[in-house]
Structure formats: structure tokens, C-alpha cells
Amino acid sequence: MDALKVKKKALRASFTNTEKSLAQLLAILETDAKDIDKLYVLDSQLEDKFSRLNEIQNEISSLLLEENTAEYETDFETAEKYRDRYLEMKSKVATFLNKNSRCASECSSKDNSAKLKLPKFELKKFAGDPKEFLTFWSNFSKIHELDELSEIDKFQYLYQAMVPESKAVGLVSSFPITSESYSKAVQQLKMRFGREDLHVRDLLFFVIKNTTAGRNSDLASLYDMLETKLRALGMLGTHERKI
């Protein structure tokens, strides 16, 4: 019994020291959370010390209950105070960690919101003229390729890019605005208005027209325009062998 009481006294002192360290650290972390890793360490230490203290306390309580009822009651009240202090400190730690987690999540959301700001450019409208589709898609692809945007957000931008009461908006509006429907709507737009054969013929006509004998074309400008059209065709998935 005496040996157990000595162990209990030592563990209670150690528990109290860790409890004080935790309380001091929590006060510091309220203004500066850089040492939050230390909080996890002290919290684990407190839990370990209370667990060992509780084991010894149970042994002592069993012996006192048989030998000295009065001492048992006094010792039990003291033990309950340590338990209350332990639960109170664990609650404070949990509350702080939950609050810190929410703050980190909110900050992350704000950062992501800032990143989700689209680059500033004029969103060209598309009415349904196949000859205008390459120009439209080369512009809209800036939105289409943004990984930060959800499929629903992209769908909303796509709908806004359609000219009201046009063939194009009629096709897009036939799909519900959902994540699953966005890729289907894009595919249908390409199939109906992004006809590869038409755009390849248009490109060939452009080349022939600008290389006709007697034309004083600026080769650099011609190259740039040709490169732009080729890139646009590439965005539609047109294979080079078709050109």
C-alpha cells in the first residue's frame, strides 16, 4: 500500500507539471500557432500520465475500500478532482484544435478562391456558325482547361458564351447543368459546329489564297496566322495527317 501511495504521489506531481505546461502552451498558441506540434506531444504525455495514475488509483481504492472506508472517501474525492482536471484540459485541447482546423480550412478556401479568379479576357460569343467555331473554341479553351474550375462552373461559362436564341444555345441548353453533362455538351458542340473536314478545307483555302503568285504577303504574318489556325485545329483533336 505504501509503495503504491508513493507512486501515486509522484505521478500526481508529474501530471500537474504537464497540465501546467499544456495550459501555458495553449495561451501562447492563441496568438501564435507555430508550436502546435508541441501541443500534440504534451497532450499525449498528459494522457499517458493520467492513464498510469488511474491504474494505481484503482489499486489503492480497492485496498482502501477493504481496510479504511473514511480514507477511501477522502482519497476518492481527490482522485475525482484529478479526473475532472484531466477531462477539462482534454476538452480545452480539443476545442483549440477544432478551432485551429476551421481557421486553416477557411484560410485555404480564401486562398483557393483567389486562385480561382479567371484571367481577364473577353469571352467571345458563339451563335452556331461553323466557320466561327475555331475562333470561339481557341478562346473558350482557356476556361475549359482550368483544373481549378469545377465542371459545373465551366458549364455555366459555356452557357453564358452562347448567343441567346441561337442554334448553339439551343444545343447547350438541351443538357442539364451538371458535372456529368458538361463534357457531353462540349462533345456535341464540336461534332455539330467543329466539323473537321470544313475547317481543314478552310485552312487549305487560306494557304492557297495567301500564296497565290503575285501577292506580296508578309511571310511572318502569314506564318503566325497559319500557326494560330493549326493550334485551333489541334484543340479540336484534328490529326495532322488530315491537313
Short mmCIF file of C-alpha atoms in Angstrom, two decimals:
data_model
loop_
_atom_site.label_atom_id
_atom_site.label_comp_id
_atom_site.label_asym_id
_atom_site.label_seq_id
_atom_site.Cartn_x
_atom_site.Cartn_y
_atom_site.Cartn_z
CA MET A 1 0.00 0.00 0.00
CA ASP A 2 2.73 2.48 0.98
CA ALA A 3 4.66 1.81 -2.22
CA LEU A 4 1.53 2.45 -4.26
CA LYS A 5 0.92 5.73 -2.44
CA VAL A 6 4.47 6.88 -3.20
CA LYS A 7 3.95 6.10 -6.89
CA LYS A 8 0.61 7.89 -6.83
CA LYS A 9 2.15 11.00 -5.28
CA ALA A 10 4.93 11.09 -7.87
CA LEU A 11 2.53 10.61 -10.77
CA ARG A 12 0.19 13.31 -9.47
CA ALA A 13 3.10 15.75 -9.31
CA SER A 14 4.19 14.81 -12.82
CA PHE A 15 0.60 15.09 -14.07
CA THR A 16 0.29 18.56 -12.53
CA ASN A 17 3.50 19.76 -14.19
CA THR A 18 2.36 18.55 -17.61
CA GLU A 19 -1.06 20.10 -17.04
CA LYS A 20 0.54 23.48 -16.29
CA SER A 21 2.77 23.23 -19.36
CA LEU A 22 -0.26 22.49 -21.52
CA ALA A 23 -2.20 25.43 -20.11
CA GLN A 24 0.73 27.79 -20.75
CA LEU A 25 1.21 26.49 -24.28
CA LEU A 26 -2.48 26.89 -25.10
CA ALA A 27 -2.29 30.53 -24.00
CA ILE A 28 0.69 31.08 -26.32
CA LEU A 29 -0.91 29.26 -29.24
CA GLU A 30 -3.92 31.55 -29.12
CA THR A 31 -1.71 34.27 -30.62
CA ASP A 32 0.98 32.21 -32.35
CA ALA A 33 0.29 28.66 -33.54
CA LYS A 34 3.79 27.89 -34.79
CA ASP A 35 4.48 25.44 -31.90
CA ILE A 36 1.31 23.43 -32.41
CA ASP A 37 3.33 20.21 -32.77
CA LYS A 38 4.40 20.62 -29.15
CA LEU A 39 0.73 20.64 -28.17
CA TYR A 40 0.28 17.13 -29.55
CA VAL A 41 3.33 15.96 -27.59
CA LEU A 42 2.17 17.41 -24.27
CA ASP A 43 -1.36 16.16 -24.85
CA SER A 44 -0.04 12.62 -25.34
CA GLN A 45 2.12 12.92 -22.23
CA LEU A 46 -0.84 14.09 -20.15
CA GLU A 47 -2.94 11.19 -21.40
CA ASP A 48 -0.20 8.68 -20.60
CA LYS A 49 0.36 10.04 -17.09
CA PHE A 50 -3.32 10.09 -16.25
CA SER A 51 -3.70 6.53 -17.54
CA ARG A 52 -0.89 5.28 -15.27
CA LEU A 53 -2.19 7.37 -12.38
CA ASN A 54 -5.66 5.93 -12.86
CA GLU A 55 -4.34 2.36 -12.75
CA ILE A 56 -2.57 2.95 -9.44
CA GLN A 57 -5.58 4.84 -8.10
CA ASN A 58 -7.83 1.86 -8.84
CA GLU A 59 -5.48 -0.47 -6.98
CA ILE A 60 -5.33 1.85 -3.97
CA SER A 61 -9.10 2.37 -3.97
CA SER A 62 -9.72 -1.37 -3.91
CA LEU A 63 -7.40 -1.81 -0.92
CA LEU A 64 -8.77 1.21 0.98
CA LEU A 65 -12.34 0.07 0.44
CA GLU A 66 -11.50 -3.09 2.37
CA GLU A 67 -9.35 -1.50 5.09
CA ASN A 68 -10.40 2.10 5.74
CA THR A 69 -13.71 3.47 4.49
CA ALA A 70 -13.10 7.03 5.72
CA GLU A 71 -9.72 7.29 3.99
CA TYR A 72 -11.27 5.75 0.88
CA GLU A 73 -13.86 8.53 0.65
CA THR A 74 -11.25 11.28 1.05
CA ASP A 75 -8.92 9.67 -1.45
CA PHE A 76 -11.79 9.11 -3.89
CA GLU A 77 -12.76 12.80 -3.80
CA THR A 78 -9.18 13.82 -4.52
CA ALA A 79 -8.94 11.29 -7.35
CA GLU A 80 -12.14 12.66 -8.88
CA LYS A 81 -10.67 16.17 -8.86
CA TYR A 82 -7.69 14.91 -10.87
CA ARG A 83 -10.07 13.21 -13.28
CA ASP A 84 -12.06 16.44 -13.67
CA ARG A 85 -8.86 18.40 -14.30
CA TYR A 86 -7.78 15.86 -16.89
CA LEU A 87 -11.11 15.95 -18.73
CA GLU A 88 -11.19 19.75 -18.60
CA MET A 89 -7.70 20.00 -20.10
CA LYS A 90 -8.51 17.44 -22.80
CA SER A 91 -11.60 19.46 -23.67
CA LYS A 92 -9.56 22.67 -23.95
CA VAL A 93 -7.05 20.97 -26.24
CA ALA A 94 -9.81 19.52 -28.43
CA THR A 95 -11.57 22.89 -28.64
CA PHE A 96 -8.36 24.64 -29.67
CA LEU A 97 -7.52 22.02 -32.30
CA ASN A 98 -11.02 22.19 -33.77
CA LYS A 99 -10.87 25.97 -33.92
CA ASN A 100 -7.42 25.88 -35.47
CA SER A 101 -8.59 23.33 -38.03
CA ARG A 102 -11.55 25.54 -39.02
CA CYS A 103 -9.28 28.57 -39.36
CA ALA A 104 -6.87 26.63 -41.55
CA SER A 105 -9.76 25.41 -43.70
CA GLU A 106 -11.18 28.92 -44.08
CA CYS A 107 -7.77 30.35 -44.98
CA SER A 108 -7.29 27.57 -47.52
CA SER A 109 -10.71 28.32 -49.01
CA LYS A 110 -9.85 32.00 -49.31
CA ASP A 111 -6.56 31.15 -50.99
CA ASN A 112 -8.33 28.81 -53.40
CA SER A 113 -10.95 31.46 -54.12
CA ALA A 114 -8.20 33.88 -55.01
CA LYS A 115 -6.62 31.29 -57.29
CA LEU A 116 -9.96 30.62 -58.95
CA LYS A 117 -10.18 34.13 -60.35
CA LEU A 118 -10.25 33.72 -64.08
CA PRO A 119 -7.76 35.56 -66.25
CA LYS A 120 -9.25 38.75 -67.58
CA PHE A 121 -10.18 38.34 -71.22
CA GLU A 122 -13.29 38.94 -73.27
CA LEU A 123 -15.37 35.80 -73.59
CA LYS A 124 -16.36 35.58 -77.25
CA LYS A 125 -19.95 34.64 -78.01
CA PHE A 126 -20.83 31.80 -80.34
CA ALA A 127 -24.06 31.65 -82.33
CA GLY A 128 -23.62 28.46 -84.29
CA ASP A 129 -21.69 29.42 -87.43
CA PRO A 130 -19.20 26.56 -88.04
CA LYS A 131 -16.71 28.99 -89.59
CA GLU A 132 -16.58 30.88 -86.29
CA PHE A 133 -16.18 27.82 -84.10
CA LEU A 134 -12.38 27.63 -84.25
CA THR A 135 -12.06 31.23 -83.08
CA PHE A 136 -14.62 30.65 -80.35
CA TRP A 137 -13.04 27.43 -79.11
CA SER A 138 -9.48 28.78 -79.08
CA ASN A 139 -10.81 31.47 -76.74
CA PHE A 140 -13.09 29.32 -74.59
CA SER A 141 -10.44 26.61 -74.18
CA LYS A 142 -8.75 28.90 -71.64
CA ILE A 143 -11.70 28.16 -69.36
CA HIS A 144 -12.10 24.56 -70.49
CA GLU A 145 -8.52 23.71 -69.46
CA LEU A 146 -8.64 25.31 -66.00
CA ASP A 147 -8.25 22.46 -63.50
CA GLU A 148 -9.28 24.75 -60.63
CA LEU A 149 -12.80 25.17 -62.02
CA SER A 150 -15.46 22.55 -61.43
CA GLU A 151 -17.34 21.04 -64.38
CA ILE A 152 -20.50 22.86 -63.30
CA ASP A 153 -18.69 26.22 -63.29
CA LYS A 154 -17.30 25.50 -66.76
CA PHE A 155 -20.79 24.59 -67.96
CA GLN A 156 -22.16 27.90 -66.69
CA TYR A 157 -19.43 29.81 -68.53
CA LEU A 158 -20.16 27.78 -71.66
CA TYR A 159 -23.84 28.65 -71.47
CA GLN A 160 -23.02 32.34 -70.99
CA ALA A 161 -20.79 32.21 -74.09
CA MET A 162 -23.70 31.20 -76.32
CA VAL A 163 -25.61 33.88 -78.24
CA PRO A 164 -29.22 33.99 -76.94
CA GLU A 165 -31.85 32.31 -79.14
CA SER A 166 -29.15 30.83 -81.39
CA LYS A 167 -28.62 27.28 -82.63
CA ALA A 168 -25.66 26.97 -80.28
CA VAL A 169 -27.56 27.95 -77.14
CA GLY A 170 -30.38 25.62 -78.17
CA LEU A 171 -27.95 22.71 -78.23
CA VAL A 172 -26.22 23.61 -74.95
CA SER A 173 -29.48 24.29 -73.09
CA SER A 174 -30.74 20.83 -74.05
CA PHE A 175 -28.36 19.45 -71.40
CA PRO A 176 -28.98 19.88 -67.66
CA ILE A 177 -26.24 21.92 -65.97
CA THR A 178 -24.48 19.10 -64.13
CA SER A 179 -20.90 17.88 -63.88
CA GLU A 180 -21.71 14.83 -65.98
CA SER A 181 -23.39 16.84 -68.75
CA TYR A 182 -20.59 19.35 -69.37
CA SER A 183 -18.32 17.00 -71.34
CA LYS A 184 -21.32 15.74 -73.33
CA ALA A 185 -22.35 19.29 -74.24
CA VAL A 186 -18.80 20.13 -75.37
CA GLN A 187 -18.62 16.95 -77.42
CA GLN A 188 -21.90 17.76 -79.16
CA LEU A 189 -20.77 21.31 -79.89
CA LYS A 190 -17.60 20.01 -81.52
CA MET A 191 -19.47 17.36 -83.51
CA ARG A 192 -22.07 19.79 -84.82
CA PHE A 193 -20.14 23.04 -85.30
CA GLY A 194 -16.50 21.98 -85.19
CA ARG A 195 -16.58 19.82 -88.32
CA GLU A 196 -13.01 18.88 -89.10
CA ASP A 197 -13.50 18.49 -92.85
CA LEU A 198 -14.90 22.01 -93.12
CA HIS A 199 -12.08 23.55 -91.11
CA VAL A 200 -9.38 21.63 -92.99
CA ARG A 201 -10.78 22.84 -96.33
CA ASP A 202 -10.95 26.37 -94.94
CA LEU A 203 -7.31 26.13 -93.90
CA LEU A 204 -6.24 24.87 -97.33
CA PHE A 205 -8.16 27.69 -99.00
CA PHE A 206 -6.44 30.16 -96.68
CA VAL A 207 -3.00 28.81 -97.63
CA ILE A 208 -3.74 28.82 -101.38
CA LYS A 209 -5.24 32.29 -101.24
CA ASN A 210 -2.24 33.76 -99.45
CA THR A 211 0.41 32.04 -101.55
CA THR A 212 -1.03 32.88 -104.96
CA ALA A 213 1.59 34.24 -107.33
CA GLY A 214 1.74 37.99 -107.42
CA ARG A 215 0.64 38.53 -103.78
CA ASN A 216 3.09 40.46 -101.65
CA SER A 217 2.24 38.70 -98.41
CA ASP A 218 4.22 39.27 -95.26
CA LEU A 219 5.63 35.78 -94.66
CA ALA A 220 5.98 36.35 -90.91
CA SER A 221 2.34 37.42 -90.60
CA LEU A 222 1.23 34.55 -92.82
CA TYR A 223 3.16 32.10 -90.66
CA ASP A 224 1.62 33.49 -87.46
CA MET A 225 -1.92 33.26 -88.84
CA LEU A 226 -1.30 29.74 -90.11
CA GLU A 227 0.17 28.70 -86.76
CA THR A 228 -2.89 30.10 -84.96
CA LYS A 229 -5.28 28.15 -87.18
CA LEU A 230 -3.26 24.96 -86.74
CA ARG A 231 -3.31 25.32 -82.97
CA ALA A 232 -7.06 25.84 -83.06
CA LEU A 233 -7.47 22.70 -85.16
CA GLY A 234 -5.28 20.85 -82.69
CA MET A 235 -7.62 21.86 -79.87
CA LEU A 236 -10.43 20.14 -81.75
CA GLY A 237 -8.34 16.99 -81.94
CA THR A 238 -7.74 17.16 -85.69
CA HIS A 239 -4.92 14.82 -86.66
CA GLU A 240 -2.04 16.34 -88.57
CA ARG A 241 -2.34 13.82 -91.40
CA LYS A 242 -5.73 15.29 -92.31
CA ILE A 243 -4.17 18.65 -93.12
#
